[in-house]
Short mmCIF file of C-alpha atoms and ligand atoms in Angstrom, two decimals:
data_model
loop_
_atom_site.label_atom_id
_atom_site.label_comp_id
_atom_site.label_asym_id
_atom_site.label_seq_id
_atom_site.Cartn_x
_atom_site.Cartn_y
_atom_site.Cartn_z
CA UNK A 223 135.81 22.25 147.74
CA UNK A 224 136.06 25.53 146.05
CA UNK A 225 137.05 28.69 146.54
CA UNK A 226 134.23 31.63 145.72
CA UNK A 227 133.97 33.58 148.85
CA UNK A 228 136.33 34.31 151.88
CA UNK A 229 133.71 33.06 154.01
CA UNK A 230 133.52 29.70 152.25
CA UNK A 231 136.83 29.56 154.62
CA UNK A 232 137.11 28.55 158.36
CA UNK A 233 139.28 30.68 160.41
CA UNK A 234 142.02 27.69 160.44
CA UNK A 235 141.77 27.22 156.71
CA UNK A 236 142.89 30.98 156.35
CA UNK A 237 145.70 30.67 158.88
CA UNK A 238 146.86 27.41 157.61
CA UNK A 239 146.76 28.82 153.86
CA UNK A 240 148.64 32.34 155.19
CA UNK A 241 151.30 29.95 156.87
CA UNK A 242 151.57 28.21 153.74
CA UNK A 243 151.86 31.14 151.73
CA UNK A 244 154.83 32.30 153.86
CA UNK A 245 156.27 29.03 153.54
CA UNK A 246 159.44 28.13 150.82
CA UNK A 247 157.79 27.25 147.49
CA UNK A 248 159.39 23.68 147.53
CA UNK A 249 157.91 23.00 150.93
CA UNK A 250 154.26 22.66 148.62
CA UNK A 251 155.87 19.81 146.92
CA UNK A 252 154.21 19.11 143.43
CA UNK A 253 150.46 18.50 143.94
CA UNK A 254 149.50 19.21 140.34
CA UNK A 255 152.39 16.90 138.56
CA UNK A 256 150.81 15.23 135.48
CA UNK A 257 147.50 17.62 135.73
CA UNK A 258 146.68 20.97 134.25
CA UNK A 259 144.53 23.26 135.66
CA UNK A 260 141.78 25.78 133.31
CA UNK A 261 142.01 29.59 133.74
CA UNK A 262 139.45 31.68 132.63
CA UNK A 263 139.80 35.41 131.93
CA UNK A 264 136.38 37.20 131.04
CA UNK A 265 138.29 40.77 132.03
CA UNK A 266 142.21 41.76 131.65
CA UNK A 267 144.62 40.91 134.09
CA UNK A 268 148.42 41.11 134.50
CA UNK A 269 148.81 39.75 138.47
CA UNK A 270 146.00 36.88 138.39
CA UNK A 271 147.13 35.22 135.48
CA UNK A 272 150.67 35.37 135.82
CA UNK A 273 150.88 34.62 139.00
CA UNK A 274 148.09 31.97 138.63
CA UNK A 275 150.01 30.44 135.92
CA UNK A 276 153.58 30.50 137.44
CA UNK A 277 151.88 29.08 140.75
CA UNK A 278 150.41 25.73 138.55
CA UNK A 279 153.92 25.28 136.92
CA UNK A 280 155.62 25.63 140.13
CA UNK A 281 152.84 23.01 142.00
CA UNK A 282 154.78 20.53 138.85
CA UNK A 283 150.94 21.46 136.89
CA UNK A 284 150.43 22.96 133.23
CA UNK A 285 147.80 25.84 133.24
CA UNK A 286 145.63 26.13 130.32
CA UNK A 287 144.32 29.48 129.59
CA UNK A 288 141.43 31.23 127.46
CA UNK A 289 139.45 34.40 127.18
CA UNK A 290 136.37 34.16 128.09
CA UNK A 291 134.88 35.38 125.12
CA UNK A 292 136.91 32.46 123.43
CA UNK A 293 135.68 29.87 125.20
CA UNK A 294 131.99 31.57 124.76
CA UNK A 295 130.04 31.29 128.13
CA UNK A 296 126.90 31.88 127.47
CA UNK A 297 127.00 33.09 123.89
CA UNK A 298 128.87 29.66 122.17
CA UNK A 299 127.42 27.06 124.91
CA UNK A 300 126.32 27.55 128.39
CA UNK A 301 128.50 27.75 131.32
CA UNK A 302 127.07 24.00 132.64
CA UNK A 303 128.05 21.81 129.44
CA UNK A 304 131.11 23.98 129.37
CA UNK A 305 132.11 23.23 133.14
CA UNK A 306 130.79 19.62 132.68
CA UNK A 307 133.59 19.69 130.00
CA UNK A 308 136.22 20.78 131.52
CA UNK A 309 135.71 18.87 134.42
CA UNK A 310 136.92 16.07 132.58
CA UNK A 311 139.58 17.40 131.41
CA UNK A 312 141.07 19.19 134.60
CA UNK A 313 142.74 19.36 138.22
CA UNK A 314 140.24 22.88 138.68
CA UNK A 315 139.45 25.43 137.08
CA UNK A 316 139.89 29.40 137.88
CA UNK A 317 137.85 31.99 136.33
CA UNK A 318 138.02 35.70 136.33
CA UNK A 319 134.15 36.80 135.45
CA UNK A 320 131.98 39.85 135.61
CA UNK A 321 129.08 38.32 137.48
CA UNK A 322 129.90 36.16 140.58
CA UNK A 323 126.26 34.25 139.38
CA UNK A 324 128.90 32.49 136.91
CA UNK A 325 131.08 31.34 139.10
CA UNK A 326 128.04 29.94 141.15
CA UNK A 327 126.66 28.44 138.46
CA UNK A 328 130.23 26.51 137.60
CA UNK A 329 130.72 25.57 141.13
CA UNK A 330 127.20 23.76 141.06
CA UNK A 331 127.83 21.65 137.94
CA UNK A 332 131.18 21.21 138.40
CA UNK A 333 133.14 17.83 139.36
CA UNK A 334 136.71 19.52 140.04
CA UNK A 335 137.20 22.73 142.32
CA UNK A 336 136.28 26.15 141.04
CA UNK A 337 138.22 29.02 142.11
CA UNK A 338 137.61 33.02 141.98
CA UNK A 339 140.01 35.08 140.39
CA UNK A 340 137.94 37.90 140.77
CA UNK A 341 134.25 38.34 140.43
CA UNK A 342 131.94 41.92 140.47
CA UNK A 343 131.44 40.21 144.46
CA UNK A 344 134.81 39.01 145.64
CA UNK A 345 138.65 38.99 145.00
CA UNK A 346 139.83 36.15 147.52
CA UNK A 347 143.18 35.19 146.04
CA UNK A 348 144.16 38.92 146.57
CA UNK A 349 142.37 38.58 149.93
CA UNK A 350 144.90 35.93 150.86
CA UNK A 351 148.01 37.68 149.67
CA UNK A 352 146.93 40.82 151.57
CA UNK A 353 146.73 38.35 155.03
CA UNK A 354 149.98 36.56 153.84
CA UNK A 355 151.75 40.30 153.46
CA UNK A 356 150.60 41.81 156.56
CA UNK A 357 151.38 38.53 158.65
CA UNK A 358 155.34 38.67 157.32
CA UNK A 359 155.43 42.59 158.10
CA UNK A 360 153.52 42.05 161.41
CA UNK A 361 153.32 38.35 162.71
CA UNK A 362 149.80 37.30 164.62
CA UNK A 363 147.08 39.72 163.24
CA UNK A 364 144.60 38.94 165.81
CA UNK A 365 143.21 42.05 167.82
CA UNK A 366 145.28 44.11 165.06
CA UNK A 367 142.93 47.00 163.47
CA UNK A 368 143.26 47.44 159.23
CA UNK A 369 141.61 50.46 157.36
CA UNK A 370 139.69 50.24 154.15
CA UNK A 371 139.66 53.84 152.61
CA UNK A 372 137.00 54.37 149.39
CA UNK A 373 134.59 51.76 147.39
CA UNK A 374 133.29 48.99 149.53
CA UNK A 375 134.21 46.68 146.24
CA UNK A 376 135.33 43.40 145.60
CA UNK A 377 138.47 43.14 146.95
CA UNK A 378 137.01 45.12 150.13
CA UNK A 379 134.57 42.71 150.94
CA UNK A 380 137.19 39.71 150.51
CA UNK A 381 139.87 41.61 152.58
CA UNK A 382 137.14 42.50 155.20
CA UNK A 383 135.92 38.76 155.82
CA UNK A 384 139.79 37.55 155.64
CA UNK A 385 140.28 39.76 158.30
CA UNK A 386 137.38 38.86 160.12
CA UNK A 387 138.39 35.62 160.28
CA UNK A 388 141.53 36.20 161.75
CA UNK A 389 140.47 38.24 164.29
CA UNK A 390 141.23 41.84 163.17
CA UNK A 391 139.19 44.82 163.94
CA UNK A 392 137.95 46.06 160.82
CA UNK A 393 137.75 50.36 160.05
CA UNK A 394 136.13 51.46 156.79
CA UNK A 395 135.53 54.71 155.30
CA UNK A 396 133.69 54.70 152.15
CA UNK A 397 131.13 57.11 151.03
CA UNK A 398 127.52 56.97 151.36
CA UNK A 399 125.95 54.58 148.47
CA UNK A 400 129.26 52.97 148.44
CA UNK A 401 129.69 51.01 151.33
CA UNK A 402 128.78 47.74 153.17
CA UNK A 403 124.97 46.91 153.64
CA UNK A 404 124.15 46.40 157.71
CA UNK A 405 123.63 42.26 156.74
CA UNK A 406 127.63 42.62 155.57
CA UNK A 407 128.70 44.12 159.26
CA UNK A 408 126.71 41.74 160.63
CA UNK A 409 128.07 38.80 158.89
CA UNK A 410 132.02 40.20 159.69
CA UNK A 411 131.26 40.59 163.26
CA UNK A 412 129.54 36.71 163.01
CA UNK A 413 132.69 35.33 161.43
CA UNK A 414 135.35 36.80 163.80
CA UNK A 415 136.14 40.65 163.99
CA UNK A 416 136.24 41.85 167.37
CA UNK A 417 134.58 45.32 166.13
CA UNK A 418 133.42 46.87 162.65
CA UNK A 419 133.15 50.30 162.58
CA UNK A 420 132.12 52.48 159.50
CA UNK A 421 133.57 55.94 158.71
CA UNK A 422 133.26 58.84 156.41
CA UNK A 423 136.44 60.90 157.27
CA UNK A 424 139.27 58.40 156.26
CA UNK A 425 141.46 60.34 158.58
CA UNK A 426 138.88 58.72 161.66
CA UNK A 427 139.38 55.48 160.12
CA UNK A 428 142.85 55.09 159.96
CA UNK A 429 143.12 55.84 163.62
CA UNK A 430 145.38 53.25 165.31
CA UNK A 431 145.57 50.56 161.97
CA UNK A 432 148.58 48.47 161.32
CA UNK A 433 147.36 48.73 157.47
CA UNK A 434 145.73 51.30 155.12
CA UNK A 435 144.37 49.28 151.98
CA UNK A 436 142.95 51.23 149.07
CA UNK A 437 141.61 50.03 145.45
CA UNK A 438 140.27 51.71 142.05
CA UNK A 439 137.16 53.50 142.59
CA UNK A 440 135.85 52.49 139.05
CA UNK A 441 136.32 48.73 138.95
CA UNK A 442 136.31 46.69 135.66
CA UNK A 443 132.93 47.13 133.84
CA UNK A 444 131.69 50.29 136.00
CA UNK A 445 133.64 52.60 133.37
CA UNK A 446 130.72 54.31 132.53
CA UNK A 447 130.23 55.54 135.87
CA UNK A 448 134.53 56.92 135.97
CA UNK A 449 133.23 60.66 136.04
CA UNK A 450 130.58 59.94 139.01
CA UNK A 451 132.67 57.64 140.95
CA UNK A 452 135.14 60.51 140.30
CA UNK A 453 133.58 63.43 141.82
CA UNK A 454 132.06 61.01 144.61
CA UNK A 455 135.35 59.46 145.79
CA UNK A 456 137.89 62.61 145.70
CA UNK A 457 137.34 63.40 149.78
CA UNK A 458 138.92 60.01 150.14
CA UNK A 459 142.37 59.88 148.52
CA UNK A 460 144.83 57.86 150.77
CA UNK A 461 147.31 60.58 151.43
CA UNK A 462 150.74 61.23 153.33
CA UNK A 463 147.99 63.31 156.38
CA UNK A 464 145.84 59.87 156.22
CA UNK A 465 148.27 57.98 156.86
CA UNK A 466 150.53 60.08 159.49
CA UNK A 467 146.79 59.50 161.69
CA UNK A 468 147.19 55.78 161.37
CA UNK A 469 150.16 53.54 163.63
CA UNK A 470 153.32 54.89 163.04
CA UNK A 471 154.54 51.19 161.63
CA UNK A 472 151.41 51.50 159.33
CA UNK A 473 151.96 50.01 155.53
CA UNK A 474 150.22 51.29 152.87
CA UNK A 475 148.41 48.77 150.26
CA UNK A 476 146.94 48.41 146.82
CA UNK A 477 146.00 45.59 144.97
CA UNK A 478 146.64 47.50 142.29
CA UNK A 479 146.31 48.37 139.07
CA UNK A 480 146.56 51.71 141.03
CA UNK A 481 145.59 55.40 139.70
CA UNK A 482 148.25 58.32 141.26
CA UNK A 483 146.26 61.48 142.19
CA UNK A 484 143.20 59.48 142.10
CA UNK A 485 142.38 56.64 144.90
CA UNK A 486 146.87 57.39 146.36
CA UNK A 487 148.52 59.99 145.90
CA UNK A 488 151.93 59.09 144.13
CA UNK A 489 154.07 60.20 147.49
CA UNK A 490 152.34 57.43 149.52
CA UNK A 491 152.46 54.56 146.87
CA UNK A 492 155.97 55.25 145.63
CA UNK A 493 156.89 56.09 149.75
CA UNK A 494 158.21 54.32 152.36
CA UNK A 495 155.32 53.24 154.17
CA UNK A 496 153.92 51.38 150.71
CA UNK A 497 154.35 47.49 150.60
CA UNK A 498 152.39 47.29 147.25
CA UNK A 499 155.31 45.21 144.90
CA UNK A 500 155.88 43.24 148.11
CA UNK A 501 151.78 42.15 148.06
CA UNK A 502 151.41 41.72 144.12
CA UNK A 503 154.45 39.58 144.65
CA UNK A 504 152.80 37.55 147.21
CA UNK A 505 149.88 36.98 144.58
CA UNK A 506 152.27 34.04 143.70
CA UNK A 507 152.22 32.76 147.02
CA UNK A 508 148.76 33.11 147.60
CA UNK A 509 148.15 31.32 144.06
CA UNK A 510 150.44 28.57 144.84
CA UNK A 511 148.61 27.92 148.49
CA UNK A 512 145.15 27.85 147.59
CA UNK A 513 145.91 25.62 144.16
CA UNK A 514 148.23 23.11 146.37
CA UNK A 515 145.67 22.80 149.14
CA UNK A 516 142.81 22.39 146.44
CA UNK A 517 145.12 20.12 144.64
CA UNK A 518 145.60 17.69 147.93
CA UNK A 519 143.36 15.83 149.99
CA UNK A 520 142.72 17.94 152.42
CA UNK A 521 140.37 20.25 150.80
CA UNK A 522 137.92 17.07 148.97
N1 CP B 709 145.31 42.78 141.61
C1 CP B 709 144.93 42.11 140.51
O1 CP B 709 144.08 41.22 140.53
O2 CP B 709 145.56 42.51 139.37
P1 CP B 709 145.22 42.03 137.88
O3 CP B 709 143.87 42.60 137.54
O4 CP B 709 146.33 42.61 137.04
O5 CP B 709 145.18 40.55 137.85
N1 NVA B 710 138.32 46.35 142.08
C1 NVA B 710 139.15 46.16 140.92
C2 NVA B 710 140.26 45.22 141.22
C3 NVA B 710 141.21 44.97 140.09
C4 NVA B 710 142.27 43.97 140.43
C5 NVA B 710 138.32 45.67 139.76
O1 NVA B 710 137.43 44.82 139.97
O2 NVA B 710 138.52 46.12 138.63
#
């Protein structure tokens, strides 16, 4: 088993991994004692790979981390013999890349489970924590409505499916060019969302949502495009009027790193209604859930 996509999920595997992530840390028991696990970073990260780490030590593992351009992917060996490798070495192995292709490439070579810690096409660990956050603030999420506001990115598309799967009606609002292709609604409506519905005025979208979720709109390795994305993305800011148009009990979140004035303004992600420490903490339970249930039988 690994874990690329959200949709490489069944509904139950999400709730039973959510469950677990809200469960007490020694209640995972020590799946990983005697094993390491290999993380790969290809981009910087503060969350993934501390949490990722802490999560392996924790599951009674030992993590083993290089850069990517260390290890060489592509450039010192190819990413097969270099899988192969550590295959043999390894309980899994996690990898933060630019192109999902990678990641693919890994999982098809590989011997020992390969999991996404973020890819140009999905975030799902952050995914998980998002579903593992919103069920503690709210309980069930089924037939619950969450709000994407700005680039249709990443995390986006892994929060969107999660949510899917779980039953949640699913509100974006991204600009045009920027936004999920008709196959992508399709596919969300296939796996479980009672409705998708696509926006342009943020303040529509947010309309009746539990959650407002926002990201960067220049992700790692589109910095060249920071000045378009700029000018492109300023109508949809996540500020105090979006949110007083979503449920009162609305949260505000942000996988963050976040940018005040930019994607938030700083009222709203400094405010009351912001749960953002509270998610990034729950990185470490999302971490620790999807490596213990790779780590057992279960998931083979
Ligand atoms: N949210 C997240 O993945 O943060 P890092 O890039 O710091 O890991
Ligand atoms: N969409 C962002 C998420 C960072 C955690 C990026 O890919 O850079």
């Amino acid at each position: 088993m690994n874990l690329l996509e959200i949709k490489q999920l069944s509904s139950q595997s999400l709730r039973k991994l959510v469950t677990s992530g809200l469960q007490k840390p020694e209640s995972l028991g020590s799946p990983l004692s005697g094993k390491t696990a290999a993380l790969i970073f290809e981009k910087p990260s503060a969350r993934t790979r501390h949490s990722s780490e802490a999560a392996i030590v924790q599951l009674g593992g030992h993590p083993v981390y290089t850069r990517g351009d260390e290890v060489g992917m592509d450039v010192r060996e190819s990413v097969e013999d270099i899988t192969r490798v550590l295959a043999g070495y390894h309980a899994l192995i996690a990898a933060r890349v630019f192109d999902h292709e990678t990641l693919r490439r890994m999982a098809a070579v590989s011997t020992i489970p390969i999991v996404n810690l973020l890819s140009d096409l999905e975030h799902p660990l952050q995914a998980i924590a998002d579903m593992i956050t919103m069920a503690e603030e709210f309980g069930d999420l089924s037939g619950k409505s969450v709000a994407w506001v700005g680039d249709f990115n990443n995390v986006a598309r892994s929060l969107s499916w999660a949510c899917a799967l779980l039953g949640m009606h699913v509100r974006l609002a991204c600009p045009a060019g920027y936004d999920a292709t008709d196959e992508e609604l399709q596919g969300l409506l296939a796996a479980g969302a009672p409705s998708v519905e696509q926006y342009r005025d943020p303040r529509l979208a947010v309309e009746g949502v539990i959650a407002v979720h926002t990201d960067t709109w220049t992700s790692m390795g589109q910095e060249e495009e920071r000045e378009i994305r700029l000018a492109v993305f300023s109508p949809f800011q996540v500020t105090a009027e979006t949110m007083s148009n979503a449920d009162p009990r609305a949260i505000f979140m942000h996988c963050l790193p976040a940018h005040r004035g930019e994607e938030v303004s700083a009222d709203v992600i400094d405010g009351a209604q912001s749960r953002v420490i509270r998610q990034a903490h729950h990185r470490l339970s999302s971490a620790r859930a999807v490596f213990a249930w790779l780590a057992s039988e279960g998931a083979q």
